[in-house]
XYZ file of C-alpha atoms in Angstrom:
241
model
C 0.292 -14.515 -7.454
C 1.459 -15.315 -3.934
C 4.783 -13.563 -4.602
C 2.966 -10.449 -5.819
C 0.878 -10.355 -2.641
C 4.052 -10.285 -0.559
C 5.612 -7.491 -2.636
C 5.600 -3.953 -1.297
C 6.791 -2.651 -4.693
C 6.050 -4.083 -8.138
C 7.543 -2.589 -11.304
C 6.434 -4.018 -14.641
C 7.809 -3.003 -18.034
C 8.696 0.540 -16.949
C 9.916 2.798 -19.736
C 10.827 6.454 -19.469
C 12.312 9.123 -21.710
C 12.837 12.823 -21.081
C 11.335 15.167 -23.723
C 13.244 15.122 -27.023
C 15.680 12.513 -25.682
C 16.248 8.810 -26.104
C 14.775 6.313 -23.659
C 16.599 6.363 -20.312
C 14.692 3.441 -18.738
C 13.865 0.529 -20.993
C 11.412 -2.212 -19.934
C 12.430 -2.382 -16.273
C 10.680 -5.061 -14.200
C 11.334 -6.174 -10.619
C 9.568 -6.653 -7.298
C 10.549 -5.786 -3.733
C 9.545 -7.676 -0.607
C 8.801 -5.699 2.557
C 11.922 -5.290 4.675
C 14.425 -5.869 1.869
C 17.479 -3.639 1.530
C 18.358 -3.291 -2.147
C 21.123 -1.401 -3.921
C 20.470 0.073 -7.363
C 23.908 0.459 -8.905
C 25.321 1.471 -12.234
C 27.523 4.077 -13.913
C 26.557 7.741 -14.171
C 23.663 8.168 -16.569
C 22.422 4.596 -16.112
C 19.005 5.766 -14.910
C 19.289 5.197 -11.139
C 17.870 8.563 -10.037
C 15.258 8.470 -12.790
C 14.074 5.097 -11.494
C 13.697 6.418 -7.934
C 11.761 9.452 -9.176
C 9.436 7.167 -11.125
C 8.775 5.131 -7.965
C 7.529 8.298 -6.234
C 5.489 9.551 -9.179
C 7.628 12.696 -9.482
C 8.398 11.368 -12.968
C 5.956 9.175 -14.847
C 6.873 6.786 -17.604
C 4.886 3.965 -19.167
C 4.364 0.507 -17.746
C 2.971 -0.259 -14.314
C 4.176 0.478 -10.773
C 2.311 -0.636 -7.681
C 3.204 0.384 -4.140
C 1.605 -1.626 -1.318
C -0.844 -3.005 -3.858
C -1.888 0.466 -5.062
C -1.361 1.457 -8.655
C 0.914 4.477 -8.893
C -1.558 6.971 -10.345
C -2.764 10.419 -9.388
C -5.700 9.354 -7.205
C -3.386 7.184 -5.089
C -0.511 9.696 -4.792
C -1.400 10.986 -1.287
C -1.508 7.519 0.287
C 1.490 6.203 -1.648
C 3.605 9.227 -0.735
C 2.818 8.634 2.938
C 4.353 5.184 2.500
C 7.461 6.423 0.645
C 10.264 8.665 1.797
C 12.866 9.934 -0.687
C 16.180 11.380 0.505
C 17.692 13.417 -2.323
C 21.382 13.418 -3.206
C 21.762 17.046 -2.085
C 20.387 17.838 1.388
C 19.913 21.458 0.291
C 16.962 20.181 -1.781
C 15.209 19.230 1.480
C 16.404 21.801 4.029
C 15.030 25.334 3.777
C 14.188 26.487 7.317
C 16.294 28.494 9.755
C 16.053 25.811 12.422
C 16.590 22.055 12.256
C 13.417 21.375 14.258
C 11.295 23.286 11.730
C 12.708 21.365 8.775
C 12.071 17.988 10.400
C 8.588 19.070 11.527
C 7.529 20.576 8.188
C 5.642 17.583 6.793
C 3.928 16.940 10.113
C 2.768 20.555 10.387
C 1.417 20.293 6.838
C -0.667 17.317 8.030
C -2.086 19.425 10.882
C -0.715 17.056 13.492
C -1.059 18.187 17.103
C 1.929 20.023 18.545
C 2.865 17.466 21.206
C 2.874 14.644 18.643
C 5.023 16.717 16.272
C 7.610 17.318 18.995
C 7.674 13.615 19.832
C 8.111 12.591 16.191
C 10.821 15.195 15.506
C 12.863 14.234 18.546
C 12.619 10.529 17.711
C 13.710 11.153 14.100
C 16.690 13.259 15.219
C 17.647 10.620 17.766
C 17.552 7.937 15.043
C 20.151 9.864 13.011
C 22.272 10.788 16.048
C 21.420 14.496 15.773
C 19.166 14.869 18.828
C 21.169 17.805 20.250
C 20.814 19.857 17.049
C 17.109 20.705 16.957
C 17.803 24.449 17.399
C 20.791 24.547 15.047
C 20.738 26.436 11.741
C 20.883 23.767 8.983
C 23.038 25.864 6.640
C 25.757 26.089 9.307
C 26.130 22.314 9.549
C 28.637 20.097 7.759
C 27.533 18.163 4.668
C 27.361 14.924 6.650
C 25.240 16.539 9.357
C 22.927 18.112 6.781
C 22.464 14.728 5.114
C 21.468 13.216 8.452
C 18.972 16.024 9.041
C 17.553 15.389 5.554
C 17.071 11.740 6.540
C 15.315 12.870 9.734
C 12.865 14.987 7.703
C 11.800 11.761 6.006
C 11.872 9.555 9.129
C 9.551 11.924 10.993
C 6.825 10.976 8.492
C 7.297 7.293 9.429
C 7.335 5.867 5.879
C 7.508 2.124 5.289
C 9.830 2.517 2.300
C 13.002 4.630 2.242
C 14.646 5.675 -1.021
C 18.178 7.117 -1.005
C 19.810 8.790 -4.007
C 23.637 8.654 -3.831
C 23.510 9.161 -0.036
C 27.267 9.275 0.585
C 28.250 11.438 -2.381
C 30.780 14.018 -1.173
C 31.121 12.553 2.324
C 34.421 11.773 4.021
C 35.162 8.333 5.506
C 33.856 9.243 8.972
C 30.547 10.586 7.664
C 30.131 7.514 5.434
C 30.606 5.262 8.456
C 27.998 7.238 10.407
C 25.529 6.859 7.537
C 26.104 3.095 7.407
C 25.560 2.725 11.145
C 22.266 4.610 10.878
C 20.826 2.762 7.873
C 21.831 -0.699 9.078
C 19.446 -0.241 12.020
C 16.411 0.610 9.877
C 13.591 -1.938 9.770
C 11.959 -0.276 6.753
C 12.287 -1.427 3.165
C 15.335 0.419 1.770
C 16.396 1.120 -1.820
C 19.756 2.852 -2.278
C 20.797 4.249 -5.662
C 24.591 4.395 -5.716
C 27.735 3.683 -7.696
C 29.624 3.055 -4.410
C 29.809 -0.734 -4.258
C 31.433 -0.800 -0.824
C 28.454 1.121 0.549
C 26.028 -1.131 -1.319
C 27.651 -4.317 -0.023
C 27.694 -3.031 3.573
C 23.952 -2.283 3.595
C 22.218 -4.483 1.059
C 21.749 -8.195 0.414
C 20.345 -7.717 -3.094
C 21.691 -5.787 -6.067
C 20.038 -4.348 -9.153
C 22.476 -3.150 -11.829
C 21.291 -0.651 -14.436
C 23.325 0.055 -17.529
C 22.155 2.247 -20.397
C 18.655 2.139 -18.961
C 18.351 -1.644 -18.828
C 18.214 -3.909 -15.807
C 21.216 -6.154 -16.485
C 21.510 -7.881 -13.094
C 19.024 -8.663 -10.326
C 20.440 -11.005 -7.750
C 22.366 -11.616 -4.575
C 24.882 -8.970 -3.544
C 27.350 -11.607 -2.339
C 27.397 -13.204 -5.799
C 27.941 -9.903 -7.619
C 30.775 -8.627 -5.436
C 32.749 -11.809 -6.097
C 32.348 -11.374 -9.837
C 34.721 -8.532 -10.778
C 34.129 -9.173 -14.484
C 30.388 -8.483 -14.030
C 31.051 -5.280 -12.097
C 33.694 -4.031 -14.509
C 31.457 -4.728 -17.503
C 28.907 -2.343 -16.038
C 31.232 0.405 -14.838
C 31.417 -0.714 -11.197
C 34.321 -1.547 -8.913
C 34.609 -2.662 -5.284
C 37.463 -0.160 -4.893
C 35.243 2.829 -5.716
């Protein structure tokens, strides 16, 4: 019971299947302590993105999920979604304005926050992702790496306690990957990163969850997993990826 009280996320016996398809998540259970940085790894189709979407309530399976002690159900969605921030794999899913400032401010405007506070929050979020000189830029004219950082800023401006990243370095070159690592390593929030990039996972996270064919097949220390090439290979992972 004491462990549960310390957990910011609790997942118990989560199962999920898309309509007319076989089960993609099968009896997933784990807990997350506030401040942890956890990688969710596995081959394509393992259920990583589906798991993140279930944590936000955007998808709903069976079983039980609690966030900050609140059951993930419709009546609690507004408060839970203030605590969670999801950064999608494609930044184009989060950027739709003609100005960076407007994209980062969107959620704050929706909350009817006063203008001065919005400006303060937006500038702090852009500073945190090293994009503070881009508030008047057009998002669609930016590089992929820059757009991904702006997408992170749109979430940071809401000041969530939990950050969820879906394949955050997909398509990025080595320089942009390094910039992402430098940014995330400084976060104090609880972080869950869904990725098949084990180098990224090892650089950010101390704990690893491995999904394979919808099952949680490993939940343990990152340093143990990365020194077990047989374990990684068995589940479609590789430190050279």
